CSV table of C-alpha atoms and ligand atoms in Angstrom, one decimal:
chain,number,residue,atom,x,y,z
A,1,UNK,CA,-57.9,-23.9,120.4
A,2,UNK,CA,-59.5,-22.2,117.4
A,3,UNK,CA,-62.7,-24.7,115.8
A,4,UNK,CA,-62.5,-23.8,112.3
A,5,UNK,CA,-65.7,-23.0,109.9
A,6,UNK,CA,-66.0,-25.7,106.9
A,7,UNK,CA,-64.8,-24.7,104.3
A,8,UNK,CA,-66.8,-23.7,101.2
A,9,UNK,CA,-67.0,-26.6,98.5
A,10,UNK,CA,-66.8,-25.5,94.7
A,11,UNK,CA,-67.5,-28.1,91.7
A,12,UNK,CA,-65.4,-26.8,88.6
A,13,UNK,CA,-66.8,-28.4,85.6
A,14,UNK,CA,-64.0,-28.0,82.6
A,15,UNK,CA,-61.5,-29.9,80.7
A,16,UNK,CA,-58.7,-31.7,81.7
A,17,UNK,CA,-55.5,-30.5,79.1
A,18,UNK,CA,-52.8,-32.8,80.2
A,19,UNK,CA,-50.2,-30.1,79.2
A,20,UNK,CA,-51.1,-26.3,78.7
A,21,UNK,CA,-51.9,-24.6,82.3
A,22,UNK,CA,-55.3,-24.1,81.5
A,23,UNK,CA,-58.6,-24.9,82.5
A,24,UNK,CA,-58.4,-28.0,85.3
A,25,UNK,CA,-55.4,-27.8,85.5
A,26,UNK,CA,-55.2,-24.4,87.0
A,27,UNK,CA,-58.5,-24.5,88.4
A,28,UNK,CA,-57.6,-26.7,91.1
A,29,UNK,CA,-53.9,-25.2,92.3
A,30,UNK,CA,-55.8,-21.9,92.1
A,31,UNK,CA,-59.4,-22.3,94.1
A,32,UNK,CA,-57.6,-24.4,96.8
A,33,UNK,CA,-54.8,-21.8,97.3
A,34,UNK,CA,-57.6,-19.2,98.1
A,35,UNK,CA,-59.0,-22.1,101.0
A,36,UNK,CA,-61.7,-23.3,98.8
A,37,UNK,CA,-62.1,-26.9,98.7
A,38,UNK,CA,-62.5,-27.7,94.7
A,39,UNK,CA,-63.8,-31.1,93.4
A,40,UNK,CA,-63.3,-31.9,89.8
A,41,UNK,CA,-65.4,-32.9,87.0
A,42,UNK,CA,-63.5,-33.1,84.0
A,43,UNK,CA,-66.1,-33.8,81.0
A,44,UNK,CA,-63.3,-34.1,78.6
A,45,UNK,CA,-59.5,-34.9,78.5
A,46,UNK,CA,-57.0,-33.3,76.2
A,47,UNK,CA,-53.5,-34.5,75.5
A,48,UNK,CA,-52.8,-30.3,75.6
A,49,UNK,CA,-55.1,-27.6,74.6
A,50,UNK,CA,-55.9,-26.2,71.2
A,51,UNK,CA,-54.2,-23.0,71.3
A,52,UNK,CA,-51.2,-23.1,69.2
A,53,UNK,CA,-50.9,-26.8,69.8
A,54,UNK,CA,-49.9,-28.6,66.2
A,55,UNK,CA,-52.5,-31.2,67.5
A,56,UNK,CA,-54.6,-33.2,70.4
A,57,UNK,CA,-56.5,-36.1,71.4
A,58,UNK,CA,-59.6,-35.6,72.9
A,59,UNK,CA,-61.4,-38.4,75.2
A,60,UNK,CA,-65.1,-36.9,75.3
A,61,UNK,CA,-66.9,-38.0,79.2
A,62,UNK,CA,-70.1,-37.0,78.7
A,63,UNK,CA,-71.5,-40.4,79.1
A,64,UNK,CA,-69.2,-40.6,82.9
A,65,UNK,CA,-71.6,-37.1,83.9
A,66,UNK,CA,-74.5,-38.9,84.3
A,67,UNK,CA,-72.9,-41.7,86.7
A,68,UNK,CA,-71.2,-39.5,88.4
A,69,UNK,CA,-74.1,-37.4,89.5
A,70,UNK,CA,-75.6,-40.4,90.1
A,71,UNK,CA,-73.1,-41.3,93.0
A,72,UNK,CA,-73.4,-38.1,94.2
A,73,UNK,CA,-77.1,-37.4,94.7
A,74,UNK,CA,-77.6,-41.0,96.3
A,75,UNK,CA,-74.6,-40.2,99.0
A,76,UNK,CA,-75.9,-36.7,99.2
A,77,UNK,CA,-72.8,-35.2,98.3
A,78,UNK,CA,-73.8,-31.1,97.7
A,79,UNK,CA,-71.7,-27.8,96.3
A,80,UNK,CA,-71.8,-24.5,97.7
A,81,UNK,CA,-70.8,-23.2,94.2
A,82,UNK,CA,-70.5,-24.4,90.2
A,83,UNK,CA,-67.6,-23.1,88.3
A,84,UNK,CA,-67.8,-24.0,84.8
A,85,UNK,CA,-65.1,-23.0,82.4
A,86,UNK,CA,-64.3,-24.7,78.5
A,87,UNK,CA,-66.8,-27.3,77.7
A,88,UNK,CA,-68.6,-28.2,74.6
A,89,UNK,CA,-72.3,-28.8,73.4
A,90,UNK,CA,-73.1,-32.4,74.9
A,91,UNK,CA,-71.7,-31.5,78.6
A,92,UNK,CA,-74.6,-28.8,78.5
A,93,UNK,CA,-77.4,-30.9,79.8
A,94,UNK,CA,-75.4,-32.7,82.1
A,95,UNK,CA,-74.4,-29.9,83.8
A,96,UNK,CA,-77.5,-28.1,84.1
A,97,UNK,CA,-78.4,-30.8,85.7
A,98,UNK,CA,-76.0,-31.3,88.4
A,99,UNK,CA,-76.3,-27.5,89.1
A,100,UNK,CA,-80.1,-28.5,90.2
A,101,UNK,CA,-79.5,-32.0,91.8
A,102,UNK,CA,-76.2,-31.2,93.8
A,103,UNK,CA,-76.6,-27.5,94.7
A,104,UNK,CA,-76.4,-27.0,98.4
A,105,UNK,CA,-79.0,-24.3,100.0
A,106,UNK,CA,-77.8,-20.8,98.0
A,107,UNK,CA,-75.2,-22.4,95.6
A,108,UNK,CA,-74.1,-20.0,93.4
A,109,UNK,CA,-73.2,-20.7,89.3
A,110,UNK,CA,-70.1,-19.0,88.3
A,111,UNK,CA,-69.7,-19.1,84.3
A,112,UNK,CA,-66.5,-18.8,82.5
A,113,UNK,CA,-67.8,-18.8,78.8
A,114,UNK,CA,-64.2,-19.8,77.4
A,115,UNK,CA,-64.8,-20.7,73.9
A,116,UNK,CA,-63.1,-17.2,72.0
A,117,UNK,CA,-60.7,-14.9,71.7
A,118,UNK,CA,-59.7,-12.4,69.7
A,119,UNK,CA,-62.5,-12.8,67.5
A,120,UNK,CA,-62.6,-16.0,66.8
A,121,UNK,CA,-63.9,-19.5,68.3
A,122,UNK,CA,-61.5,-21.7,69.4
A,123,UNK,CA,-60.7,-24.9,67.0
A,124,UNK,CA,-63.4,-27.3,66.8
A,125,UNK,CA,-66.5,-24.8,68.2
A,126,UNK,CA,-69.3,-24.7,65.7
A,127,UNK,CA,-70.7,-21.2,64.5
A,128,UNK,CA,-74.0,-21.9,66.6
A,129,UNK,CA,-71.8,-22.9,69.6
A,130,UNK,CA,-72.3,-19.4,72.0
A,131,UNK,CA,-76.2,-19.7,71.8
A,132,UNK,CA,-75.4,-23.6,73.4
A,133,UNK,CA,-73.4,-21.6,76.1
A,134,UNK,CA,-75.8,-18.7,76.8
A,135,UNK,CA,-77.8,-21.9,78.4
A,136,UNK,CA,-75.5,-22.0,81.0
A,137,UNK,CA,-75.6,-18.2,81.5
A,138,UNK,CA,-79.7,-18.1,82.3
A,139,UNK,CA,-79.5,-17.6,85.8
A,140,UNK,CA,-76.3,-17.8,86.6
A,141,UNK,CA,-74.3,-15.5,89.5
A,142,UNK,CA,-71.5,-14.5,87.6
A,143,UNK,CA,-70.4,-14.9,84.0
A,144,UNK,CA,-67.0,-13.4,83.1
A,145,UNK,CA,-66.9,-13.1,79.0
A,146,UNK,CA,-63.9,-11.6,77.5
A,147,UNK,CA,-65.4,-8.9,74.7
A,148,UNK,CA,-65.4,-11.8,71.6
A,149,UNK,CA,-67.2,-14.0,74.3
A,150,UNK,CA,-69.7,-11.6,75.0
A,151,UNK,CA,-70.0,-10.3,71.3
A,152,UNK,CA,-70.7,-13.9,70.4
A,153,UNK,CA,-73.3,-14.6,73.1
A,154,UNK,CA,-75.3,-11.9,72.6
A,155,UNK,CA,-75.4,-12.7,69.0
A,156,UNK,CA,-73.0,-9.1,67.8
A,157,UNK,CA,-70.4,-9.7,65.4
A,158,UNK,CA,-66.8,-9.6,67.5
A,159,UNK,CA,-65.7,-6.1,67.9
A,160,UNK,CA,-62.3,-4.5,67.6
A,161,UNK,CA,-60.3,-4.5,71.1
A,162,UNK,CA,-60.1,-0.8,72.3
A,163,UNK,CA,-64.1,-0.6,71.9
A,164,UNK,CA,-65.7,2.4,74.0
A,165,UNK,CA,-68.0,2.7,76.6
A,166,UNK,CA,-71.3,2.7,74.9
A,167,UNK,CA,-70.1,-0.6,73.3
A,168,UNK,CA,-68.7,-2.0,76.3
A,169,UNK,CA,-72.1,-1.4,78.6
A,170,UNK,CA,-74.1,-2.1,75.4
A,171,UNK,CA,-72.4,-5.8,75.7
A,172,UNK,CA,-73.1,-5.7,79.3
A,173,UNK,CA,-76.5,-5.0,79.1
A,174,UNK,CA,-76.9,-7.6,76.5
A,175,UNK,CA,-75.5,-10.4,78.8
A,176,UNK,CA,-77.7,-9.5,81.8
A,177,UNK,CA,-80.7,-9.8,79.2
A,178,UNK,CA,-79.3,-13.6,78.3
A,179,UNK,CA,-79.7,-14.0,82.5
A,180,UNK,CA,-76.8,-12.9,84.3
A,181,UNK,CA,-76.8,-11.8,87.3
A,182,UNK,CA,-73.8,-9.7,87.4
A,183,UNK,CA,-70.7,-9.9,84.6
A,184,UNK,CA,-67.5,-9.2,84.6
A,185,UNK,CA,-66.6,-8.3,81.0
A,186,UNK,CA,-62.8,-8.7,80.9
A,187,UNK,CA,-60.5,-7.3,77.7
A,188,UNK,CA,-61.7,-4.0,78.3
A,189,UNK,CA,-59.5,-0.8,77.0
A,190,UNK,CA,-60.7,2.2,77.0
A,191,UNK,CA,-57.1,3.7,76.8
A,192,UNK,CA,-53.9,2.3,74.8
A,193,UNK,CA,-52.1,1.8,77.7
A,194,UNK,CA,-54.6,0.1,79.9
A,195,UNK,CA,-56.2,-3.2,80.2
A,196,UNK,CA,-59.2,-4.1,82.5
A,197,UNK,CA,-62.3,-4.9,83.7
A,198,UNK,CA,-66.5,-3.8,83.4
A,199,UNK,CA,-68.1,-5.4,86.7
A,200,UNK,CA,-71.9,-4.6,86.9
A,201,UNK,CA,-74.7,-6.0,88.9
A,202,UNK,CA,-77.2,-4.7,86.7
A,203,UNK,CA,-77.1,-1.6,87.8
A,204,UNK,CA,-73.9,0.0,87.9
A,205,UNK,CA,-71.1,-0.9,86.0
A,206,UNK,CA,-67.6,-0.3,87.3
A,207,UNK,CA,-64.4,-0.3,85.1
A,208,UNK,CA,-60.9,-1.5,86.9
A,209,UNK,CA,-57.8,-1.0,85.1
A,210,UNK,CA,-54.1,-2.0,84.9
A,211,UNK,CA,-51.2,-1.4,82.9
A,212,UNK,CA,-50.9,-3.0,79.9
A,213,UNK,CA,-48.2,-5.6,79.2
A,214,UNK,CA,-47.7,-6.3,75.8
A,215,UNK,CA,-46.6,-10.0,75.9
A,216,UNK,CA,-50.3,-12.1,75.3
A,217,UNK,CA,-50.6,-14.8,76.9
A,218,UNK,CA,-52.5,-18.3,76.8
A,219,UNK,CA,-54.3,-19.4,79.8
A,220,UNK,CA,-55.2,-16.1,81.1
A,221,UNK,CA,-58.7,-16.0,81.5
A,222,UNK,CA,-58.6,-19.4,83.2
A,223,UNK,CA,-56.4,-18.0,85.4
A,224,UNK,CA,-58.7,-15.1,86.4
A,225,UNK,CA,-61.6,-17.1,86.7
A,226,UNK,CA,-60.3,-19.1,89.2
A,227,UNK,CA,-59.1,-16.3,91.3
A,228,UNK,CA,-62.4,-14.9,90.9
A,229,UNK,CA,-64.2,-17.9,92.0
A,230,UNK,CA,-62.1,-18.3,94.5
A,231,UNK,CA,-62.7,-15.1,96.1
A,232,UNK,CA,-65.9,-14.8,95.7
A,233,UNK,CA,-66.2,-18.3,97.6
A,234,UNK,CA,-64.1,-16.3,100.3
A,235,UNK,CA,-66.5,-13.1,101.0
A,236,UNK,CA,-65.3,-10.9,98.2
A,237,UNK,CA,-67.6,-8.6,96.1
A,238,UNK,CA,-67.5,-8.9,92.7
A,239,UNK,CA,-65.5,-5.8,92.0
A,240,UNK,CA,-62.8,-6.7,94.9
A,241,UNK,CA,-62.8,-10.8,93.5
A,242,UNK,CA,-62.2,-9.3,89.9
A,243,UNK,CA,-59.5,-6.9,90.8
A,244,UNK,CA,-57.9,-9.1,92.8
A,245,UNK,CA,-57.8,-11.7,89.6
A,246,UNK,CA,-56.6,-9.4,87.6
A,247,UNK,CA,-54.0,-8.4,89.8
A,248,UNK,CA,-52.9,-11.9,90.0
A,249,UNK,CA,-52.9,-12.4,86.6
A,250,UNK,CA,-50.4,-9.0,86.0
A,251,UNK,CA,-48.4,-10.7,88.4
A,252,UNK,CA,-48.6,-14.6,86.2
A,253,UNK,CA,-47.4,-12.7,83.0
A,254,UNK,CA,-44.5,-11.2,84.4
A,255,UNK,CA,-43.4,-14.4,86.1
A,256,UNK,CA,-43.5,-16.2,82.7
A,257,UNK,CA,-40.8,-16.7,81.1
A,258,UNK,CA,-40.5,-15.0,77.6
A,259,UNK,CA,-40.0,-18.2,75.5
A,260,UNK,CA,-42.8,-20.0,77.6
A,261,UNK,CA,-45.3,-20.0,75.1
A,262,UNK,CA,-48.8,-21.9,76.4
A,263,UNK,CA,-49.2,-20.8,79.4
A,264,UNK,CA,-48.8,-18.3,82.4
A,265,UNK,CA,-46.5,-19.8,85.0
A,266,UNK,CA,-49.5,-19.1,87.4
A,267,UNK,CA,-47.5,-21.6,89.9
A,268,UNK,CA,-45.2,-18.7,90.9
A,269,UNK,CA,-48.2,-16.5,92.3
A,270,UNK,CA,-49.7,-19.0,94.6
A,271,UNK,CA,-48.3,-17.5,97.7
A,272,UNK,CA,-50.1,-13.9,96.9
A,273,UNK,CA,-53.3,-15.6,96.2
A,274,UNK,CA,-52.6,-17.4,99.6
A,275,UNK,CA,-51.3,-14.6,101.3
A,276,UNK,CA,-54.7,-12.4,99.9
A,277,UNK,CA,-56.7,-14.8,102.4
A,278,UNK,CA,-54.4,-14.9,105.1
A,279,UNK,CA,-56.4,-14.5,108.4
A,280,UNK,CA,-59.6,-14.3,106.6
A,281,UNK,CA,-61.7,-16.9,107.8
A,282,UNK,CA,-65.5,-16.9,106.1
B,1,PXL,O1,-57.9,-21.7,78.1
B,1,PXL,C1,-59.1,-22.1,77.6
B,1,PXL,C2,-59.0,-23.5,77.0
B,1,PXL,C3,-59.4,-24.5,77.8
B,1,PXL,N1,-59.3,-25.8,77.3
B,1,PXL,C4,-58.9,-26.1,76.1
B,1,PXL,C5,-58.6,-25.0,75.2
B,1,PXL,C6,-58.6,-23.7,75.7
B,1,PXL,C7,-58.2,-22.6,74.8
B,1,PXL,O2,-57.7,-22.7,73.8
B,1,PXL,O3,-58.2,-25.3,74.0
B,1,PXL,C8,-58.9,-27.5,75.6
């Protein structure tokens, strides 16, 4: 009889769209299929998300955080890891806060900064927005900016996709000065026909690239993220965790039907990010 390890235990802190296959929603399907146990703490619930959506509702939780954290530091419940993704100004404090009162011994803060893309803030973000998120990128483990992202937190005007190297580790070098440990800056394309990553621990930075496929889609990043958490919760290196995300995410666009429009059908690569673990046991 084999006696299992426990399994790691990752908080994601990020929206709830009901419809969209984004954030939570894919959060969840995605850390557990890499044999991460993922609790939930949705600080907001969306009847879909804002990208492309005519409209949404928006039920803000901020006052639930507090209670919730409550419940948790009285019964001693702890996280190996934080994984935050969309949130907005007045979930900042409350989860800075839960990152100190809940973190197990070496919990690590993983930091998807989704609040851009393609040069723009999302609806509803204020102009002053990124310098609220740089907060949660002091100290953290891992933050994966796309390049708007990581224009807008370091306080650059958004640059036009295809930017070069220089720019790319300029960006870099600008996030690990906001605090972060090591970034995976995603968007990258250095050549027409290639779209990747620049993963750096502060000192090296190392590009990873795959075709291009010309259909944009919704929900990526979210996707990635959560294959990246996931596998860094597993034993993978940064470089490894991000290729294998983007990988998975090659595989989500392709999967998706042409006239699916909000999403990536990321339900039809759950057995490869199973099957990336399989035997693995850490
Ligand atoms: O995929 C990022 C995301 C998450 N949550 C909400 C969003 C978006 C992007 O538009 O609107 C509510």
């Amino acid at each position: 009889m084999t006696v299992e390890k426990k399994m790691k235990r990752l908080l994601t802190i990020q929206d709830i769209s009901c419809v969209g296959q984004c954030s939570t929603t894919v959060a969840l399907p995605v850390v557990s299929a890499c044999g991460v146990e993922c609790a939930v703490l949705p600080p907001a619930i969306l009847s879909n998300h804002t990208g492309g959506f005519k409209s949404w509702s928006f039920a803000d939780l901020t006052s639930e955080m507090g209670k919730v954290e409550a419940q948790w530091v009285a019964q001693g419940i702890r996280f190996d890891a934080f994984y935050t993704g969309y949130v907005c100004e007045s979930h900042i404090d409350p989860i800075l806060s839960i990152e100190k009162t809940c973190a197990a011994e070496g919990a690590i803060r993983i930091v998807d900064p989704a609040m851009a893309d393609n040069g723009v803030l999302y609806p509803g973000f204020a102009q002053d927005f990124p310098s609220k998120m740089a907060r949660l990128c002091k100290g953290a483990d891992y933050v994966l900016p796309n390049l708007t992202e990581a224009a807008l937190l370091t306080g650059r005007e958004p640059m036009p996709a295809g930017c070069g190297e220089g720019e790319v580790e300029s960006l870099v070098a600008g996030l690990h000065a906001l605090g972060a440990k090591n970034v995976v800056l995603t968007g990258v394309s250095l050549k027409a026909d290639e779209l990747g990553t620049a993963v750096s621990d502060g000192k090296t930075v190392r590009y990873d690239f795959n075709a291009r496929n010309p259909r944009s889609a919704h929900g990526t990043g979210d996707l990635f993220a959560s294959v990246f958490a996931g596998a860094v919760l597993r034993g993978m290196g940064a470089f490894e965790a991000s290729a294998l995300a983007a990988d998975i995410v090659c595989e989500a666009i392709e999967a998706t039907a042409v006239d699916h429009w909000y999403g990536v059908s990321f339900e039809r690569t759950i057995p490869s990010i199973a099957r990336a673990f399989e035997g693995a046991r850490a």
